[in-house]
CSV table of C-alpha atoms in Angstrom, one decimal:
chain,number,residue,atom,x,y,z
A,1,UNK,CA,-62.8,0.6,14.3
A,2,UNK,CA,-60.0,3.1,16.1
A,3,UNK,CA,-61.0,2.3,18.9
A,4,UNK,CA,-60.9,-1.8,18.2
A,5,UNK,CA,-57.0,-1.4,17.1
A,6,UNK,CA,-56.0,0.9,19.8
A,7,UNK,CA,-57.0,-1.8,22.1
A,8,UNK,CA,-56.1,-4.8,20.0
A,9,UNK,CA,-52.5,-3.3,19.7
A,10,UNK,CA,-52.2,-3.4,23.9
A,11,UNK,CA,-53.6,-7.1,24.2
A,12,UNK,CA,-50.8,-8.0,21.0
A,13,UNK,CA,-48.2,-5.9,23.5
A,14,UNK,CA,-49.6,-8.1,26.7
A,15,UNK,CA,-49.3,-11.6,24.4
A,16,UNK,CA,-46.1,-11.1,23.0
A,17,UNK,CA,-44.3,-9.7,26.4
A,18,UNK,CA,-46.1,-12.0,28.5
A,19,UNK,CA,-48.0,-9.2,30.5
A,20,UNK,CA,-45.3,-6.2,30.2
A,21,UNK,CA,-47.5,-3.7,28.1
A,22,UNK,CA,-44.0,-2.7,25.9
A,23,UNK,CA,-46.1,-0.9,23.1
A,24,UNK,CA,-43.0,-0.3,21.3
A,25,UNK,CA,-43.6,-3.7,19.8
A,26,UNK,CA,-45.9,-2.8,17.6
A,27,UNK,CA,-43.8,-0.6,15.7
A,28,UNK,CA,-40.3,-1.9,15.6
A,29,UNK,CA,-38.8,-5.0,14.3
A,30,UNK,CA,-35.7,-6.2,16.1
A,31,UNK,CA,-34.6,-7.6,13.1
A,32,UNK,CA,-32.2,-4.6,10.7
A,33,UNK,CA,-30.7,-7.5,8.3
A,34,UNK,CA,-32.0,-7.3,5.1
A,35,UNK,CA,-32.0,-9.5,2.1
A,36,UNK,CA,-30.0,-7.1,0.7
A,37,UNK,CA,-27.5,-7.4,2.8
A,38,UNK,CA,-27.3,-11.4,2.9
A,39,UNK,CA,-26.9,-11.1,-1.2
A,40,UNK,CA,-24.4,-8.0,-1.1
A,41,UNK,CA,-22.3,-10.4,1.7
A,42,UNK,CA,-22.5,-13.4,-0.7
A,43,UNK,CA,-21.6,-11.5,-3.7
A,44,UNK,CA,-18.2,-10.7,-1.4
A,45,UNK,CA,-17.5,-13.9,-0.6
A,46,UNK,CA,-18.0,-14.8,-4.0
A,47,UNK,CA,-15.1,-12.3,-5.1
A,48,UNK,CA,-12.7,-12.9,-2.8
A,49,UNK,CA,-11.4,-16.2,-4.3
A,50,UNK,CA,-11.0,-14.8,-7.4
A,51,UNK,CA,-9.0,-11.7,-5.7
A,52,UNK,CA,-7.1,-13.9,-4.2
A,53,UNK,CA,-6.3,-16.0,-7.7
A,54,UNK,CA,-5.1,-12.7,-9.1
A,55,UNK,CA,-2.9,-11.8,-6.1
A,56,UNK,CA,-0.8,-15.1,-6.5
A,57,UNK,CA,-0.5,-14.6,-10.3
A,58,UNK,CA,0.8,-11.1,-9.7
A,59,UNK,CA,3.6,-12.7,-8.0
A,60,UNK,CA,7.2,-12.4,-9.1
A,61,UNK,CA,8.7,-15.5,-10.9
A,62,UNK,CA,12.5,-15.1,-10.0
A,63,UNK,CA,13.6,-17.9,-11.5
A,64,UNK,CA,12.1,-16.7,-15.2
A,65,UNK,CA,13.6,-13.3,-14.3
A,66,UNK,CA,17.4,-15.1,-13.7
A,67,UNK,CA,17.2,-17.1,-16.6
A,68,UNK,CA,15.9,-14.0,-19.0
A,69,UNK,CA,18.7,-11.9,-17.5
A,70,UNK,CA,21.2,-14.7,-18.3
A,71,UNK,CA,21.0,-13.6,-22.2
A,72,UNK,CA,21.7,-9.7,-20.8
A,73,UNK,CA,25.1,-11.0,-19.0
A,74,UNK,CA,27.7,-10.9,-21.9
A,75,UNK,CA,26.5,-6.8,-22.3
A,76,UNK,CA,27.2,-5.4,-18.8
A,77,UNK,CA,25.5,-2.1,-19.3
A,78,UNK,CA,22.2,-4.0,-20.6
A,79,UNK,CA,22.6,-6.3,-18.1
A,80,UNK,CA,22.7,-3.7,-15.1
A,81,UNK,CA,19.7,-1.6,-16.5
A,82,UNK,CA,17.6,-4.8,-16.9
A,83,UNK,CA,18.2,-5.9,-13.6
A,84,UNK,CA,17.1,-2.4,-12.5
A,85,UNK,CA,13.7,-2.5,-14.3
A,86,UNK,CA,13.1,-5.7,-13.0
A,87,UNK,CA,14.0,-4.5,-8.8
A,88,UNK,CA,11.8,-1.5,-9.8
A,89,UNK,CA,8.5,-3.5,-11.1
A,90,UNK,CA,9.2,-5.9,-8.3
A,91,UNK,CA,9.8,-2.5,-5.3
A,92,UNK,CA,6.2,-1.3,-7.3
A,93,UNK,CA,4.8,-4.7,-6.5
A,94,UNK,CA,5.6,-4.6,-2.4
A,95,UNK,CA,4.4,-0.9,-2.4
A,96,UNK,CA,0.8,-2.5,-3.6
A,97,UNK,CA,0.7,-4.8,-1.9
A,98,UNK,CA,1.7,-3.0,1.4
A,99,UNK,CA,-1.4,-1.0,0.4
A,100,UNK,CA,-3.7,-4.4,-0.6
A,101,UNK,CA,-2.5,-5.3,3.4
A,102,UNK,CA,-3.6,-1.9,4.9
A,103,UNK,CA,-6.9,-2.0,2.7
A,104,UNK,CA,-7.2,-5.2,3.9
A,105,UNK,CA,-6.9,-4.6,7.5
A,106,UNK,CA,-9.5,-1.9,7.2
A,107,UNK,CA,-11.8,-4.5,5.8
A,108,UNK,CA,-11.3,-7.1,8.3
A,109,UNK,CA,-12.3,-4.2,11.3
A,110,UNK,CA,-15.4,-3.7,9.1
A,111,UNK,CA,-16.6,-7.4,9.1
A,112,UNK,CA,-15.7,-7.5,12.5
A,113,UNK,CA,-18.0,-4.8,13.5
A,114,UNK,CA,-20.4,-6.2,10.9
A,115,UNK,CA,-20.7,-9.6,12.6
A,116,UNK,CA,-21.0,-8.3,16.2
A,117,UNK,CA,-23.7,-6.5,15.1
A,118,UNK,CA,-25.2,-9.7,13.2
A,119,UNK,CA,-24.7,-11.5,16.5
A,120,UNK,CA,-26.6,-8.6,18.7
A,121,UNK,CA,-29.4,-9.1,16.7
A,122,UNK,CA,-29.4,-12.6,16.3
A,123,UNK,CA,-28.9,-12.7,20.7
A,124,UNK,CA,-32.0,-10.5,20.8
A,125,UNK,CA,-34.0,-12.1,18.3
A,126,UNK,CA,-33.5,-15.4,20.1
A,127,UNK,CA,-34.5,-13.6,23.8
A,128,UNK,CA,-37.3,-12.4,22.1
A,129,UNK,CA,-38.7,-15.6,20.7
A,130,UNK,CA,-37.7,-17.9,24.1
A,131,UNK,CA,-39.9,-14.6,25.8
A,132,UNK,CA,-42.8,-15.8,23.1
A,133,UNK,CA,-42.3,-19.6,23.7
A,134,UNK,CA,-42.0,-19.4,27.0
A,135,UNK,CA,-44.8,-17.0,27.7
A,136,UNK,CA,-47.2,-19.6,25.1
A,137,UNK,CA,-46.7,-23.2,27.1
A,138,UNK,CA,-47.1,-21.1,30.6
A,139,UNK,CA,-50.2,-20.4,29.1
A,140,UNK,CA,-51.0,-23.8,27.4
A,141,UNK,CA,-53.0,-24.7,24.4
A,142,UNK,CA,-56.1,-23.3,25.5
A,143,UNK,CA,-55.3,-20.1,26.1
A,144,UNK,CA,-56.4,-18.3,22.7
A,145,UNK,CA,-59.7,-20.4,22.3
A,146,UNK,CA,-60.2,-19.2,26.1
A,147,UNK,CA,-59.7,-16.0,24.9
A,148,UNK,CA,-62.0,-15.6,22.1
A,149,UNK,CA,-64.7,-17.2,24.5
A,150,UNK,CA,-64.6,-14.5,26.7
A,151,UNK,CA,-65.7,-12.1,24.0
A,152,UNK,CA,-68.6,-9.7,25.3
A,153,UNK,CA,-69.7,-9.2,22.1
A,154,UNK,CA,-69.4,-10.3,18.6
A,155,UNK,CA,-67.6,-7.3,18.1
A,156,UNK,CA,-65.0,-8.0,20.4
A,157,UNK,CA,-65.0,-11.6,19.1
A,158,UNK,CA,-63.7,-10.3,15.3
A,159,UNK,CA,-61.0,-8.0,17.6
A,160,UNK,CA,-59.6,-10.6,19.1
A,161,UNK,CA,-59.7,-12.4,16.1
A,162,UNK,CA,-58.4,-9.9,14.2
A,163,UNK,CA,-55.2,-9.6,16.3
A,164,UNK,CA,-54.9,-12.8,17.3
A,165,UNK,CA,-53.9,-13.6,13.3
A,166,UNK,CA,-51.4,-10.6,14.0
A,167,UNK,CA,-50.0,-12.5,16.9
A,168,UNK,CA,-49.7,-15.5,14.3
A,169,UNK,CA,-48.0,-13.3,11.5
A,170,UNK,CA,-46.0,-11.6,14.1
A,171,UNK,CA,-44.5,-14.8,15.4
A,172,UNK,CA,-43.7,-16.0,11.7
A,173,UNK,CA,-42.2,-13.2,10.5
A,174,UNK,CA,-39.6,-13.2,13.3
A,175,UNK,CA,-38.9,-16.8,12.9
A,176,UNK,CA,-37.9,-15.8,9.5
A,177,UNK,CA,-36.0,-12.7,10.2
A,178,UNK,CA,-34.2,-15.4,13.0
A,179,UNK,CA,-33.4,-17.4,9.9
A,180,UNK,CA,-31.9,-14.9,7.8
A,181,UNK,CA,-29.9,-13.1,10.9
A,182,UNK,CA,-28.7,-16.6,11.1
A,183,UNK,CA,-28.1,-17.1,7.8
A,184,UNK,CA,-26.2,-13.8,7.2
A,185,UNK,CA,-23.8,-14.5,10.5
A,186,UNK,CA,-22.5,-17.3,8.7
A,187,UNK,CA,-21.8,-15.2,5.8
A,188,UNK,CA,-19.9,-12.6,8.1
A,189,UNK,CA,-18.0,-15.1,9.6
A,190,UNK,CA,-17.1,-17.1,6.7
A,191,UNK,CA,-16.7,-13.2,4.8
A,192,UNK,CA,-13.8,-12.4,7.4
A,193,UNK,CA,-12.0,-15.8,7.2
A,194,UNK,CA,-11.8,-14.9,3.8
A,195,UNK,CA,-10.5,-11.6,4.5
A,196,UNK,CA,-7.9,-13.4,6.9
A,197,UNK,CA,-6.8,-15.7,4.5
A,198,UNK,CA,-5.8,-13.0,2.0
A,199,UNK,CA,-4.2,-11.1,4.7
A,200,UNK,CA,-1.6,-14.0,4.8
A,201,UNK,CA,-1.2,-14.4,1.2
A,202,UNK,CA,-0.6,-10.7,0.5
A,203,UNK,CA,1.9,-10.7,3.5
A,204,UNK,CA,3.1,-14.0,1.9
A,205,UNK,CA,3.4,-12.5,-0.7
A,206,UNK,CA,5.3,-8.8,0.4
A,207,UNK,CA,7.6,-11.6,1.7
A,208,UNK,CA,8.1,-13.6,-1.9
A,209,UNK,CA,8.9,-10.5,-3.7
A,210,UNK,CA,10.9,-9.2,-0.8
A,211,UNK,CA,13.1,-12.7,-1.1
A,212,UNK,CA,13.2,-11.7,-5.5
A,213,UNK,CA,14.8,-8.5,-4.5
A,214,UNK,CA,17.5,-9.7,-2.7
A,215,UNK,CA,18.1,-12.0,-5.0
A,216,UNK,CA,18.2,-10.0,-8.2
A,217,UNK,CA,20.6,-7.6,-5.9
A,218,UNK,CA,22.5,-10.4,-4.9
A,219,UNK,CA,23.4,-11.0,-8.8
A,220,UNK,CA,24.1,-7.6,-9.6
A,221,UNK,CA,26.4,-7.6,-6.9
A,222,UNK,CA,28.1,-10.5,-8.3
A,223,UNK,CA,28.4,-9.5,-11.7
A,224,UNK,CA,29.6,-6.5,-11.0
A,225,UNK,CA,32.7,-7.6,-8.3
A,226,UNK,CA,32.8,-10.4,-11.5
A,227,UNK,CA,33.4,-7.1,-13.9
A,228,UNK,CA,35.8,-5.9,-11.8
A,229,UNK,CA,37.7,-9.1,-10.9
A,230,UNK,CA,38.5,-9.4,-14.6
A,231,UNK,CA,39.3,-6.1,-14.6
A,232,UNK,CA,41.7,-6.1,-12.2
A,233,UNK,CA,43.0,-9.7,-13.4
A,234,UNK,CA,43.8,-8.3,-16.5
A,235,UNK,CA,41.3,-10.5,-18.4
A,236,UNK,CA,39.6,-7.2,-19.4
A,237,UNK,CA,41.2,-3.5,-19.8
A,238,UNK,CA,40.7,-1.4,-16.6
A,239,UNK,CA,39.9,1.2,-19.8
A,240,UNK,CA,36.6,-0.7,-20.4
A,241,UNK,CA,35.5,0.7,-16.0
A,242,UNK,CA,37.2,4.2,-17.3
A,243,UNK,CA,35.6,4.4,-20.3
A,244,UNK,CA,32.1,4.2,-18.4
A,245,UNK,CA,33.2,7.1,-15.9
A,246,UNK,CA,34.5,9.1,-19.0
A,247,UNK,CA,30.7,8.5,-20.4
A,248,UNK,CA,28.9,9.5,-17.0
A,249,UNK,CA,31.1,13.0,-16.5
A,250,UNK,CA,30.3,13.5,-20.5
A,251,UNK,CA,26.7,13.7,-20.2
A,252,UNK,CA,27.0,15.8,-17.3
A,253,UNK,CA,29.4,17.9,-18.8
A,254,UNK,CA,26.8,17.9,-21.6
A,255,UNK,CA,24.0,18.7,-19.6
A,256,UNK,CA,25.8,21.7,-18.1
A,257,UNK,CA,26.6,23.5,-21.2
A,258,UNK,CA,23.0,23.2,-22.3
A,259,UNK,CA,22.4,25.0,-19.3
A,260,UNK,CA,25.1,27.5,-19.5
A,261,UNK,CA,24.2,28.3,-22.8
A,262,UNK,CA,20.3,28.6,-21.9
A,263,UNK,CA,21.4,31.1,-19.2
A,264,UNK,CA,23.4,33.2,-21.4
A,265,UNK,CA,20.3,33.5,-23.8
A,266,UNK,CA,17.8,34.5,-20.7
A,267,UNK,CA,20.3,36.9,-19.8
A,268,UNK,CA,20.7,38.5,-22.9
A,269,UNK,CA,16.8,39.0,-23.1
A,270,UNK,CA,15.9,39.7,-19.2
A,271,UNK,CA,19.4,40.1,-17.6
A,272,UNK,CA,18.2,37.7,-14.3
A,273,UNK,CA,19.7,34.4,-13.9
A,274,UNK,CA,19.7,32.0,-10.9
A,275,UNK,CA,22.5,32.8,-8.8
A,276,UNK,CA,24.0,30.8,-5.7
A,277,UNK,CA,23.8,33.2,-2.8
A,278,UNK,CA,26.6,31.0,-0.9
A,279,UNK,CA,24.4,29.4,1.9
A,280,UNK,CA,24.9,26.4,4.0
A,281,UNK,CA,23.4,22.9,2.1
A,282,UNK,CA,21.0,20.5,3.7
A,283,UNK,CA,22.6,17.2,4.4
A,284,UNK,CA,21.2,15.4,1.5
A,285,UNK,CA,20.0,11.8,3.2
A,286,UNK,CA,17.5,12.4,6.0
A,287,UNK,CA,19.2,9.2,7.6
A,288,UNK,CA,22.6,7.3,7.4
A,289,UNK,CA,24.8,4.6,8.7
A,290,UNK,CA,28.0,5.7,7.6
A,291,UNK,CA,30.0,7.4,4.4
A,292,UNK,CA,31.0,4.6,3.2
A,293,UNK,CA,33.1,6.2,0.7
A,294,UNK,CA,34.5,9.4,1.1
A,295,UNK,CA,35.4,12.0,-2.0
A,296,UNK,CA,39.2,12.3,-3.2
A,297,UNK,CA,41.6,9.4,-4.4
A,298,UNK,CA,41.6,6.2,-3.0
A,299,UNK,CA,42.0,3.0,-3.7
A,300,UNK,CA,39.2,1.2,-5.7
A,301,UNK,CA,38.3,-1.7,-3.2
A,302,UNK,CA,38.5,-4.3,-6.2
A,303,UNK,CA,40.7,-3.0,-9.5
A,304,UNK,CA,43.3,-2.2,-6.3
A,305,UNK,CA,44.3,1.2,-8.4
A,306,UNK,CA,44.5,4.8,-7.7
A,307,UNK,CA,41.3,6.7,-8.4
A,308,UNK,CA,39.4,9.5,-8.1
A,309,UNK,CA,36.1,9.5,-6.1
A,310,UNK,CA,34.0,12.4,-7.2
A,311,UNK,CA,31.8,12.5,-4.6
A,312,UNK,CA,30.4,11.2,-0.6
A,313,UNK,CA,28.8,7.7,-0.7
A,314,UNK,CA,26.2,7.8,2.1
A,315,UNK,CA,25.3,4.1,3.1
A,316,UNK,CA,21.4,4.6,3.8
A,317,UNK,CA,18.3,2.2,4.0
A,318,UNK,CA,16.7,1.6,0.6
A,319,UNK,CA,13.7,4.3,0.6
A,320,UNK,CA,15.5,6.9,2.7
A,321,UNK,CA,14.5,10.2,1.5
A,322,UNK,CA,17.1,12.2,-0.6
A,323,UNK,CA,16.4,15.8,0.0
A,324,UNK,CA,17.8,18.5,-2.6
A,325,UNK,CA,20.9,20.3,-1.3
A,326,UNK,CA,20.0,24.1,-1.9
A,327,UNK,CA,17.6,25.9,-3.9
A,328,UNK,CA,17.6,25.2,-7.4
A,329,UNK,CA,16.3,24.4,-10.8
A,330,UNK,CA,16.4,20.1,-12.1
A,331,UNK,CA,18.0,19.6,-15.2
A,332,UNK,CA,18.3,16.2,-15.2
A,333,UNK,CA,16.5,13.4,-13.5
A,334,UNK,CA,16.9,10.5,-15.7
A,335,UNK,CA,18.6,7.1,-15.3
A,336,UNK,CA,22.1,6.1,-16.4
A,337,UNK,CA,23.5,2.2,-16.5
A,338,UNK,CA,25.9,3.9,-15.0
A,339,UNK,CA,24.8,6.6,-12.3
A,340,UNK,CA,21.2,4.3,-11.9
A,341,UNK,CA,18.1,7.1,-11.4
A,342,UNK,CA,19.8,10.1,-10.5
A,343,UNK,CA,19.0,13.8,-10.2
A,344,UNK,CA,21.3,17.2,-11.3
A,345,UNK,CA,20.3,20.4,-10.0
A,346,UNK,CA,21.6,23.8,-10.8
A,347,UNK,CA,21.9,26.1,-7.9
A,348,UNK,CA,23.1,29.6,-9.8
A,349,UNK,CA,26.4,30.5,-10.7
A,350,UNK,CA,28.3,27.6,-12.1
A,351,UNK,CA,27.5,25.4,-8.9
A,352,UNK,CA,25.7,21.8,-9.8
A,353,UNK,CA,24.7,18.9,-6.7
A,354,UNK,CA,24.3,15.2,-8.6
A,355,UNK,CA,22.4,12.4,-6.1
A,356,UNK,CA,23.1,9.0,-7.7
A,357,UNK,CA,21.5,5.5,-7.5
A,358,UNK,CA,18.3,6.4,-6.2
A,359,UNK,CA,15.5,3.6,-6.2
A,360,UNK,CA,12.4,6.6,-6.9
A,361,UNK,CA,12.9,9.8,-8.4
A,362,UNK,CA,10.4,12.2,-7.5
A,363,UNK,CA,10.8,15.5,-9.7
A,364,UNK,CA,11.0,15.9,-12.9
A,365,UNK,CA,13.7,18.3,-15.5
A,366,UNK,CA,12.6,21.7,-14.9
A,367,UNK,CA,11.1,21.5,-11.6
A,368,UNK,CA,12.2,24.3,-9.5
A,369,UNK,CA,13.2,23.2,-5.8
A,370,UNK,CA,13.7,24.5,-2.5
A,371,UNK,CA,16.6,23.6,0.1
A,372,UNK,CA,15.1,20.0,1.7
A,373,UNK,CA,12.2,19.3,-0.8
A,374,UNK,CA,12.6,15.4,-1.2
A,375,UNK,CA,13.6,14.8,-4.5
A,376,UNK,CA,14.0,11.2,-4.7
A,377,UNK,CA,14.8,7.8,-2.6
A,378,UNK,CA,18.1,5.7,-2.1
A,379,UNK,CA,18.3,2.8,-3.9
A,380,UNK,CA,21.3,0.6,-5.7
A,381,UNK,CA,20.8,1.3,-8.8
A,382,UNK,CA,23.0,1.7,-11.8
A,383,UNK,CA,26.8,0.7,-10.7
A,384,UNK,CA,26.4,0.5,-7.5
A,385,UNK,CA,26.1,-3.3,-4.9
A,386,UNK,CA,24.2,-1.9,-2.1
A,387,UNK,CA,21.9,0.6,-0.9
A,388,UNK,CA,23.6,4.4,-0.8
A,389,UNK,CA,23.3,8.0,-2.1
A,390,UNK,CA,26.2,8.9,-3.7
A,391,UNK,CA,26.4,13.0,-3.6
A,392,UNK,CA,28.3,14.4,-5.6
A,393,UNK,CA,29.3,18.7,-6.3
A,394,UNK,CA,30.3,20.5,-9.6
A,395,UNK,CA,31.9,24.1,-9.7
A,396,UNK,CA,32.6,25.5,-12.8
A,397,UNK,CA,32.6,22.1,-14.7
A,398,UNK,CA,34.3,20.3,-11.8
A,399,UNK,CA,34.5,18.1,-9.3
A,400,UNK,CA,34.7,19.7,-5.8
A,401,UNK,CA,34.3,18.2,-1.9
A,402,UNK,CA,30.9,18.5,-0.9
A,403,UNK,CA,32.1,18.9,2.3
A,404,UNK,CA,33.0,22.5,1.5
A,405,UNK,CA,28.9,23.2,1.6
A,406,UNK,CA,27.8,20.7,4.0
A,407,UNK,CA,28.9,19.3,7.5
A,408,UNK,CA,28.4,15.8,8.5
């Protein structure tokens, strides 16, 4: 019996290759889609409409955001930290979905590579069965009943038989696994038009929340030149815009004392303290356009008074990374209506650095930090109409010029 299928498996070679003797073909199946993989692809397709149903519902609504800050107007500081939750959640929503895209991309490479395979097999599945068809009407009808005649034995007869019903099944089978390679390039392709078409929306989408974003800025900004209009108008006491300075130097005031006094316990128990050892700072932005306000007095560009500008604004793309000044310990990284997110550090010996209006804070109170770890990102938040750090230096529970520790 061996010896029957050793020989039948050479004449199923000769039939199916028309005379080429590939003995290969007895053991491997062009075919490697699955019906697994046809139902895993349909369960994707299935999926990706409702993906895309929840990326469009995640979408900002600007005009319900307007008309629910509307009520926060008559209360400027309210108003200001509203508006600054609502940039944040809507910054949070571009970073995901700038994530969503690169995912995305990844996934469209994928069932790219997915359907060129699909279409390798299905181009060698059809070569293999026009081989077959071809090979059967060279031979004609008669062929197999010629065959089984010119058995030498009844023995042989059942061989022939045998294999010739392997032929048959052979054949079928790879009709059927050309049907399902068929049926599961349609689902690639039809898989990656889906992944295509939320590609767009979610870049549609970076671009609708992007457009929300200006626009929320675009009303702070108006509010606030508004605030000061009436300020400088008279219509409201330029006390009201002092009173909010006097606020933002008391909490920092504040915050230094409970430092001070923290110190002056550790060095009653241990005697060590940080101390500043006098080096040179890091320029604080790692990018900017300009200062576009220097420190010392000058005149506010819209009360048109005197004042005092405690620190360097440094006009700098939204997202720019802030990096701390000098070595140092965070004792405050909070947010303030009035100084937005912003980040205190204590470098030793009475010597503070405040970054102001960042969009991202990235440490915490009482992480310790080196000279250029990136503590946080510009931003506009707080009092402030446009994307800047504003950098500001305390010594000994004052103001002083940054540019006495740092060079431009």
């Amino acid at each position: 019996m061996r010896k029957w299928k050793i020989t039948g498996c050479v004449i199923l070679a000769a039939v199916l290759l028309g005379g080429a003797g590939d003995p290969r073909v007895c053991a491997t199946n062009l075919s490697s889609i699955t019906s697994d993989s046809i139902r895993e692809m349909e369960s994707q397709i299935d999926n990706a409409q409702s993906e895309r149903d929840q990326l469009k519902n995640g979408l900002s609504d600007i005009k319900k955001l307007v008309q629910q800050l509307e009520q926060e107007k008559k209360d400027l500081k309210n108003y200001v930290a509203r508006l600054d939750e609502s940039m944040a959640l809507i910054e949070q929503k571009i970073a995901d979905l700038k994530l969503k895209i690169a995912n995305k991309e990844a996934d469209i490479e994928e069932a790219q590579r997915q359907l060129e395979h699909a279409l390798e097999v299905e181009a060698n599945q059809y070569e293999t069965m026009s081989s077959r068809i071809k090979f059967s009407y060279e031979r004609g009808e008669n062929f197999f009943l010629e065959m089984l005649l010119g058995s030498s034995s009844f023995a042989d007869f059942l061989n022939r038989s045998y294999y010739m019903e392997q032929v048959a099944d052979y054949d079928n089978r790879m009709l059927e696994d050309f049907i399902q390679t068929r049926q599961y390039v349609e689902l690639c392709k039809a898989q990656l038009e889906q992944d295509k078409a939320y590609l767009d929306e979610a870049k549609a989408g970076v671009e609708n929340e992007q457009a929300a974003l200006e626009e929320l800025m675009a009303q702070k900004e108006q509010e606030l030149n508004a605030y000061d209009r009436k300020i400088s108008s008279g219509e409201q006491s330029i006390d009201e815009y002092e009173a909010d300075i006097k606020a933002q130097e008391e909490l920092i005031s504040a915050l230094e004392k409970a430092v001070e006094d923290e110190k002056k316990r550790i060095l009653a128990s241990s005697g060590k303290v940080l101390t500043y050892d006098g080096g040179t700072f890091k320029f604080p932005v790692a990018s900017y356009t300009r200062v576009s306000d220097d420190y010392g007095m000058r005149m506010h560009p819209t009360l048109h008074v005197q004042q005092f500008h405690n620190g360097v604004d440094l006009a700098s793309p939204t997202g720019t990374a802030i990096y701390s000044a000098y070595d140092g310990i965070v004792v405050a990284a909070d947010y303030s209506s009035t100084m937005g997110n912003y980040v205190m550090i204590d470098h030793g010996g009475g010597l503070y650095t405040i970054y102001m209006h960042a969009s991202k804070l990235y440490v915490k109170k009482d992480d310790v930090v080196a000279r250029g770890n990136t503590i946080a990102a510009v931003g506009s938040t707080g009092r402030s109409t446009g994307p800047h750090l504003h950098f500001s230096v305390r010594l000994n529970g004052e103001y002083v010029s940054p540019w006495n520790y740092i060079s431009p």
